[in-house]
Short mmCIF file of C-alpha atoms and ligand atoms in Angstrom, two decimals:
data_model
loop_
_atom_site.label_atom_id
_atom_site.label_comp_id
_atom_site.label_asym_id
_atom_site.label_seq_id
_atom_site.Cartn_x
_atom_site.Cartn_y
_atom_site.Cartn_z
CA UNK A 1 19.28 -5.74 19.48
CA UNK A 2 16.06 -8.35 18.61
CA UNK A 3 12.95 -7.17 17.06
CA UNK A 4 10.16 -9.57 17.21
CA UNK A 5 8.13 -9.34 13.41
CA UNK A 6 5.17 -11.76 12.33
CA UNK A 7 5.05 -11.82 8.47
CA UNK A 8 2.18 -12.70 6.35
CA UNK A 9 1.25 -12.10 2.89
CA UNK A 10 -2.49 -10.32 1.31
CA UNK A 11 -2.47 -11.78 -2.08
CA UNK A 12 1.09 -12.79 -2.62
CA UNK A 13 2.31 -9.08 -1.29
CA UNK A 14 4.09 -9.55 2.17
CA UNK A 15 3.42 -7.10 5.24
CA UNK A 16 6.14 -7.53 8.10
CA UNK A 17 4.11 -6.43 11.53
CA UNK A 18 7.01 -5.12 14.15
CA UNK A 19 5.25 -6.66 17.52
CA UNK A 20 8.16 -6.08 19.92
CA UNK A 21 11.34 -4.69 20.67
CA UNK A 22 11.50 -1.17 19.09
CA UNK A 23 11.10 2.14 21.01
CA UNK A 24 6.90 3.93 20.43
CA UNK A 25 7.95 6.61 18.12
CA UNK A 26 7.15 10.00 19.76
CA UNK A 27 4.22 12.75 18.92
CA UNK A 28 0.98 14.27 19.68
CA UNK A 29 -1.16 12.59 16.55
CA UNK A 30 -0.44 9.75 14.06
CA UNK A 31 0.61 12.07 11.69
CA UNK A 32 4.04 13.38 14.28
CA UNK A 33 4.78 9.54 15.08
CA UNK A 34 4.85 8.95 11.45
CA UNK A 35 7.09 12.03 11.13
CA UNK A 36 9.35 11.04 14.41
CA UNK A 37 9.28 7.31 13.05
CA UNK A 38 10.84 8.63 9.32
CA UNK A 39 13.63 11.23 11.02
CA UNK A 40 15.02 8.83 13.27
CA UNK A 41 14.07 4.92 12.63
CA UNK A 42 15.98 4.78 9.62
CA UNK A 43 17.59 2.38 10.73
CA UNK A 44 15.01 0.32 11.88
CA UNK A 45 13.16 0.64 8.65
CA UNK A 46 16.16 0.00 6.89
CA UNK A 47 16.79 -3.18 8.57
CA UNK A 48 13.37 -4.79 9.02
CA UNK A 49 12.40 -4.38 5.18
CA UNK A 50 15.74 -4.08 2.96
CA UNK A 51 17.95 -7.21 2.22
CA UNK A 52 19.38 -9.19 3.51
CA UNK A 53 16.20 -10.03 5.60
CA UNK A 54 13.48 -7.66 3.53
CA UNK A 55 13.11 -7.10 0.03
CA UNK A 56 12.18 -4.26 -2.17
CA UNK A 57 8.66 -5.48 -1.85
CA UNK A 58 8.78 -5.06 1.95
CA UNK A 59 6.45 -3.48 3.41
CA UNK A 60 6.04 -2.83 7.29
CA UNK A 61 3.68 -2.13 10.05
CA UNK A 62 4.70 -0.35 13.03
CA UNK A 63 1.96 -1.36 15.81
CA UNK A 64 1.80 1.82 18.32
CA UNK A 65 -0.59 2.56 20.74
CA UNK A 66 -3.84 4.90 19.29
CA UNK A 67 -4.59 8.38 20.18
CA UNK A 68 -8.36 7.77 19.47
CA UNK A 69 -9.44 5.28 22.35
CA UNK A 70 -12.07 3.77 20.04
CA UNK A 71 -9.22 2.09 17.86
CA UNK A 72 -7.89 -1.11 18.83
CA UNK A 73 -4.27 -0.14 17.50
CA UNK A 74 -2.59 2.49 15.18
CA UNK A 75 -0.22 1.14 12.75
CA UNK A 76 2.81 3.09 10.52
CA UNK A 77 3.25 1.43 7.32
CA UNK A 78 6.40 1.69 5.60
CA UNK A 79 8.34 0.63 2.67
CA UNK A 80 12.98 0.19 2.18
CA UNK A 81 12.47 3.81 1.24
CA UNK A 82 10.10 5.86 3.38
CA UNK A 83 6.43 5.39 5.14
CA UNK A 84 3.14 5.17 3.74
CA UNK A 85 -0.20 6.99 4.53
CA UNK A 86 -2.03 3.87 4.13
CA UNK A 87 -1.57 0.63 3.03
CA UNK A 88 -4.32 -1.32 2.10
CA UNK A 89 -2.96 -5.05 1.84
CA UNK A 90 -1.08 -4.15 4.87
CA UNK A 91 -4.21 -3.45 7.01
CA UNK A 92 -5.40 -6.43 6.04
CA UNK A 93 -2.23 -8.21 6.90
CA UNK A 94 -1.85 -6.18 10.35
CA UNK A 95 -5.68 -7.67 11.29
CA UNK A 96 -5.17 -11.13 10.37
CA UNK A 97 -1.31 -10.46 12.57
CA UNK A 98 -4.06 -9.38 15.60
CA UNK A 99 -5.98 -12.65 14.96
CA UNK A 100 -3.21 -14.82 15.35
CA UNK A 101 -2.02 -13.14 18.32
CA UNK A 102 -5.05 -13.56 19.80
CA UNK A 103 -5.87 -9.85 20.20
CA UNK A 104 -8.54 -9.64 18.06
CA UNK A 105 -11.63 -11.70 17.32
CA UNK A 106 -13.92 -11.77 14.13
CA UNK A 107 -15.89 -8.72 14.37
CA UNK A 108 -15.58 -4.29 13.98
CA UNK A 109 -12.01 -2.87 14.49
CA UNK A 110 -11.03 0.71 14.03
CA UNK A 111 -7.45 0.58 13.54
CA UNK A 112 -5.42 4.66 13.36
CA UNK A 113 -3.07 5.40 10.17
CA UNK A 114 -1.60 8.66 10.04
CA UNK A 115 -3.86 9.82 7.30
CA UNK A 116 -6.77 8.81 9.28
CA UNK A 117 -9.05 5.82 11.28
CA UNK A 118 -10.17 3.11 9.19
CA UNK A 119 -12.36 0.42 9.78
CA UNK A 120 -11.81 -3.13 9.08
CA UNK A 121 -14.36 -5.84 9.45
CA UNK A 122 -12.82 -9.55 10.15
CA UNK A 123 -15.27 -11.84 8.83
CA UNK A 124 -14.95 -15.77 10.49
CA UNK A 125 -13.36 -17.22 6.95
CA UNK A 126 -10.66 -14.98 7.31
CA UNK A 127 -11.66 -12.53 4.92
CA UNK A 128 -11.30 -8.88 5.88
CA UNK A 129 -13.10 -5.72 4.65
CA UNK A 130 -11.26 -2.31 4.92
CA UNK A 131 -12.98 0.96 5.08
CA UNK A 132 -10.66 3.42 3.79
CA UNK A 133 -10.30 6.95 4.32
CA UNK A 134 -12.31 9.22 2.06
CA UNK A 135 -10.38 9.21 -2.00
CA UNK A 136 -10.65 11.66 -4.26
CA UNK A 137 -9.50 12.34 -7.79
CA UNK A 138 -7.93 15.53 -9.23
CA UNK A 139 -8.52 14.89 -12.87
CA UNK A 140 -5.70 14.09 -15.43
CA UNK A 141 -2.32 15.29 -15.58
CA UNK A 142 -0.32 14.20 -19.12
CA UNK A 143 3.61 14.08 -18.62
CA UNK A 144 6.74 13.91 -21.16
CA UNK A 145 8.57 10.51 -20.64
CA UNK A 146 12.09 10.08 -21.79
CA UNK A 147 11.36 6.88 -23.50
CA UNK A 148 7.54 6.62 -23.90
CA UNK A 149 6.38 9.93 -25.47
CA UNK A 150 3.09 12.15 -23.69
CA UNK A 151 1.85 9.59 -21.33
CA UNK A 152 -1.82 10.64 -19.72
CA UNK A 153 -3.88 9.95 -16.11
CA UNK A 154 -5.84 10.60 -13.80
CA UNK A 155 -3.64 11.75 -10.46
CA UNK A 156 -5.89 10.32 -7.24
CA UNK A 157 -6.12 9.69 -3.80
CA UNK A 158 -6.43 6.55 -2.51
CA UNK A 159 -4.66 6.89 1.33
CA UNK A 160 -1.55 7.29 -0.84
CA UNK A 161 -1.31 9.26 -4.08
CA UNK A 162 -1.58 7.41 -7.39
CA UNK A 163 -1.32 7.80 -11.21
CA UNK A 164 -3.34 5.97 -13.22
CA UNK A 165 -2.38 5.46 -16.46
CA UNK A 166 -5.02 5.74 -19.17
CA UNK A 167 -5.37 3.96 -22.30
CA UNK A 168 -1.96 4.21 -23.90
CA UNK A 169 -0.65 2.96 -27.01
CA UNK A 170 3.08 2.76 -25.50
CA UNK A 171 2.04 0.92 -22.09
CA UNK A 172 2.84 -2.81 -21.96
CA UNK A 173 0.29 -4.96 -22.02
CA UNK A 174 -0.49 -6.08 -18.21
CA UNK A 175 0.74 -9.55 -17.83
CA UNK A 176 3.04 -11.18 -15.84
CA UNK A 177 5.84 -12.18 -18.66
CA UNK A 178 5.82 -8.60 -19.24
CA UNK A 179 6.59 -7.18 -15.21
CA UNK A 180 10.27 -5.98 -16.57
CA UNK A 181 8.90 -3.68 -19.35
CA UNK A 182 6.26 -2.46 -17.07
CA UNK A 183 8.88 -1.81 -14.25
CA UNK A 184 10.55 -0.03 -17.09
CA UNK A 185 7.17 2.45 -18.20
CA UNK A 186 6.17 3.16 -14.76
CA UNK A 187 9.89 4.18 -13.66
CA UNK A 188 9.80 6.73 -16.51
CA UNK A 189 6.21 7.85 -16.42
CA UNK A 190 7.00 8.39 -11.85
CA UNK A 191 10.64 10.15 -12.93
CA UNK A 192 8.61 12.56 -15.64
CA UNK A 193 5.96 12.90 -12.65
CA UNK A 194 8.58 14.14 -10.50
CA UNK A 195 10.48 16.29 -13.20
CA UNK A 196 7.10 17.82 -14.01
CA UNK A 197 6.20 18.98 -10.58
CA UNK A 198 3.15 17.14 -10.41
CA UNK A 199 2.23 16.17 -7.04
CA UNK A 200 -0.67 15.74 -4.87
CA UNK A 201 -2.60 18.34 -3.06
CA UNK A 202 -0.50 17.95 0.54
CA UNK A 203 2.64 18.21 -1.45
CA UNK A 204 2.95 14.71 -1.34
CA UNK A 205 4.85 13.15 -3.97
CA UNK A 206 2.73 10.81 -6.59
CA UNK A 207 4.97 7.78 -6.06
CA UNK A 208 2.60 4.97 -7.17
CA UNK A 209 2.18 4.46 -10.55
CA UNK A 210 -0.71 2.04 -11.91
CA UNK A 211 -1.72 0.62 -15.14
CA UNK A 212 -4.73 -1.13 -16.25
CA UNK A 213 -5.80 -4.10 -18.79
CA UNK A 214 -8.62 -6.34 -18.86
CA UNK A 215 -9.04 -9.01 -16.60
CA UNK A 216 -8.23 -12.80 -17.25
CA UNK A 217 -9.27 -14.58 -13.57
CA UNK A 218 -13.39 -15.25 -13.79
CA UNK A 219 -15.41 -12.38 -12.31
CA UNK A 220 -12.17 -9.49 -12.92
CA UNK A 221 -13.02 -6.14 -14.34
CA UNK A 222 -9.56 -5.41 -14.84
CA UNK A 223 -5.83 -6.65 -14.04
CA UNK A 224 -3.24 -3.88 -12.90
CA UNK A 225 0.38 -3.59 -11.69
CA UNK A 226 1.22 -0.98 -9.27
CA UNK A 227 4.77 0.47 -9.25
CA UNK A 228 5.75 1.01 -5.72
CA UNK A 229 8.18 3.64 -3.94
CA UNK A 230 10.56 0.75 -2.95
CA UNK A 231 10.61 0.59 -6.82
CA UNK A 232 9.24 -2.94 -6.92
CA UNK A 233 5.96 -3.83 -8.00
CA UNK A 234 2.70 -4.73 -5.73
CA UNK A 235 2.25 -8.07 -6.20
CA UNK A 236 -1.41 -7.82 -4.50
CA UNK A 237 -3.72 -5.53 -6.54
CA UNK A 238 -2.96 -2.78 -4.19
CA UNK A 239 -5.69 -2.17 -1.29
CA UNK A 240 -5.00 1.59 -2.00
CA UNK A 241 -4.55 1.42 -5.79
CA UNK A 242 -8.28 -0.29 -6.13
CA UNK A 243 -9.41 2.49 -3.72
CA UNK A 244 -8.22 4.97 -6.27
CA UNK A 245 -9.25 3.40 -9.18
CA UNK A 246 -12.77 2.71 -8.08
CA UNK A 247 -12.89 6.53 -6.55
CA UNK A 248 -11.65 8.07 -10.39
CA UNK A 249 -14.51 5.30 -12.40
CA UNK A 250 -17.29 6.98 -9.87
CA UNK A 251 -16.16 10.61 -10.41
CA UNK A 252 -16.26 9.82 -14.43
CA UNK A 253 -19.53 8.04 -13.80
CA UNK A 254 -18.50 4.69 -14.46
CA UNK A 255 -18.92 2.92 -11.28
CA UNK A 256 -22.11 3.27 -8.83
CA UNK A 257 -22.47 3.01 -5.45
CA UNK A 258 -22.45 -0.25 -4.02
CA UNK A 259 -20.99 -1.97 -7.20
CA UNK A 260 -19.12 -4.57 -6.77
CA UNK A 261 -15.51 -4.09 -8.63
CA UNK A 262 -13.22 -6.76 -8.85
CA UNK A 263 -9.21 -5.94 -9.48
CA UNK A 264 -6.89 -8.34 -9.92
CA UNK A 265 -2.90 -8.03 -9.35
CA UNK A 266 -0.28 -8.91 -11.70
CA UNK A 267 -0.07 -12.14 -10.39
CA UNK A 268 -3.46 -13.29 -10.33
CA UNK A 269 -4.70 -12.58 -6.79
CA UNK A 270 -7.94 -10.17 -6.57
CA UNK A 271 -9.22 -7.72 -4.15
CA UNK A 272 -13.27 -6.66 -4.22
CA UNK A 273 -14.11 -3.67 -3.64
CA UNK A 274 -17.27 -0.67 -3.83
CA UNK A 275 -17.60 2.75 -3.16
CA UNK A 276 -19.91 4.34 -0.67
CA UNK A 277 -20.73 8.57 -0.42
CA UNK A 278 -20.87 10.40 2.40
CA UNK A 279 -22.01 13.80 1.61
CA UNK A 280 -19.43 15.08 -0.55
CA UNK A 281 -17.10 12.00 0.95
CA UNK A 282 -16.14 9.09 -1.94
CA UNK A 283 -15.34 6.20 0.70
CA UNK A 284 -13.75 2.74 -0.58
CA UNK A 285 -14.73 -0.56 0.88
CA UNK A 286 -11.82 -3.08 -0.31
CA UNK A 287 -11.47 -6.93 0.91
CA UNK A 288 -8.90 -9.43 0.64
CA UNK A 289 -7.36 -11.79 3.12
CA UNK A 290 -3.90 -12.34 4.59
CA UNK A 291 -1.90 -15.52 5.67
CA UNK A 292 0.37 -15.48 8.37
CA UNK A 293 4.33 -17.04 7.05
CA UNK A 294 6.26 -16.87 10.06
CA UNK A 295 6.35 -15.13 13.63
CA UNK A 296 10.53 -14.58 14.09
CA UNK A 297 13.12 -12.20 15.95
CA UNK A 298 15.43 -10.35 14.12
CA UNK A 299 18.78 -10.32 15.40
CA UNK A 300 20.84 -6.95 14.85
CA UNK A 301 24.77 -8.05 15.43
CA UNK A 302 26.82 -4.93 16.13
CA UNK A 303 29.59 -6.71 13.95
CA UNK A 304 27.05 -7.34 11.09
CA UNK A 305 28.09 -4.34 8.95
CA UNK A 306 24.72 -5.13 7.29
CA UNK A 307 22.79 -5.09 10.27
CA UNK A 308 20.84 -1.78 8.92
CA UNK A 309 20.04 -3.65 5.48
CA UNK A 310 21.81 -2.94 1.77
CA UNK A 311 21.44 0.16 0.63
O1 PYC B 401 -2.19 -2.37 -0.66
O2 PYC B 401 -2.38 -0.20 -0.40
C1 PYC B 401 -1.72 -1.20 -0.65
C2 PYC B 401 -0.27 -1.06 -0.93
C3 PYC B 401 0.45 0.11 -1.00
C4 PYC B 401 1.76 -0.25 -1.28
C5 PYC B 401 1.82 -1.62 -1.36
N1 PYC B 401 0.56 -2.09 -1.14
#
């Protein structure tokens, strides 16, 4: 079997876009393809993002045809563990993929994620802006940690669900020397997450963990690092992460509409973002911009007994 994949990177985070060579999962919305796509394309996912050709890091983009005629493509992100609702750094890498095929020009796009249709403007420098789907925050949640004592945040949505760590004497200090201790914290603080129940309103498990200090690059309000269900961290400042950051500073009143917030990742790259409201509707704007590594097929030998990745 060959799957043809074009990889890129959205501040230093890599999104692998499957262009060819895998079956259209099957369903009546997004939301069943996603659903088909993580009952039987395990292997597939397994193989495209794990080692020995993925990483923890991995994330992917499933291009399938939309339901919604409007949208230019619908996409399934997912990770060496499971799928995503949304993926922020992987939208933008999925337009700049489009670009370089030559499928898309600079312009309006409405691309369809199983947790919705966002919008992503492609601006001639590259740069992309992503209209997310509406994020919302359900006020804080405090948790017993095996190693870190109570450990407080604010549980939000963001097009995936998030806990964001608030001021905490026990956190590490965000910096990149310190990405081991801070894999460390957010491992416990997810686990007591988990052990205490506490999950999103859909169920869905809170499986991003985020923590905040100030920022060091000119022009950042803050520097995070995002935990990620693959159990690695974001090494982009997390397209959905800044989403639910900025979404939990407007609903304490700390960021306005049309404010320009600036996160940066653990390694130094930076997203921008603002919030616009739509009636009762927090929606993020976030923008960033990919580059394109390598366009490749991925060769599956039946006698590779780690064909479907490392588990
Ligand atoms: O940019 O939204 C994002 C994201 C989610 C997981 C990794 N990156």
């Amino acid at each position: 079997m060959e799957v043809q994949v074009i990889d890129s990177h959205t501040g230093g985070e890599p999104t692998r876009v499957i262009v060819g060579g895998v079956d259209i999962p099957k369903g009546n919305s997004m939301a069943e393809m996603r659903e088909d796509f993580e009952q039987n394309f395990r292997d597939i996912r397994n193989g495209v993002s794990r080692e020995p050709r993925g990483s923890d890091v991995m994330v992917g983009a499933m291009l399938v045809p939309p339901y919604d005629p409007t949208c230019c493509t619908g996409v399934i992100f997912f990770t060496t563990v499971g799928t995503l609702g949304m993926c922020g750094h992987g939208s933008i890498g999925v337009v700049e993929t489009l670009r370089h095929l030559g499928r898309i020009k600079p312009g309006t796009h409405k691309i369809e994620t199983p947790v919705g249709i966002i919008e992503a403007k492609l601006e001639e420098n590259g740069t992309v802006w992503i209209t997310n789907v509406a994020s919302f925050s359900l006020g804080e949640f405090c948790v017993e940690t095996d190693g870190y004592g109570t450990i407080c945040g604010d549980v939000v949505w963001g097009g995936n669900w998030f806990f964001l760590v608030g001021k905490n004497a026990f956190a590490p200090e965000v910096k990149f020397e310190n990405r081991m201790d801070l894999l460390r914290f957010t491992s416990d603080v997810k686990n007591a997450l988990k052990i205490s129940e506490v999950r999103g309103t859909d169920g869905g498990e809170v499986d991003h963990i985020e923590v905040f200090g100030p920022g060091i690059v000119p022009g950042a309000h803050s520097k995070n690092y995002v935990l990620c269900p693959g159990m690695d961290y974001d090494r982009s400042p997390c397209g959905t992460g800044t989403s639910a950051k900025m979404a939990a500073l407007y609903t304490k009143g700390e960021l306005k509409p049309g404010d320009h917030w600036v996160q940066e990742s653990i390694t130094g790259s930076t997203f921008t973002g603002f919030v616009t409201i739509e009636g009762d509707k927090i929606i993020p704007h976030i923008s960033g911009r990919a580059h394109v590594t390598s366009q490749s097929t991925l060769i599956f030998d039946a006698a590779d007994s780690f064909r479907w990745g490392i588990s």
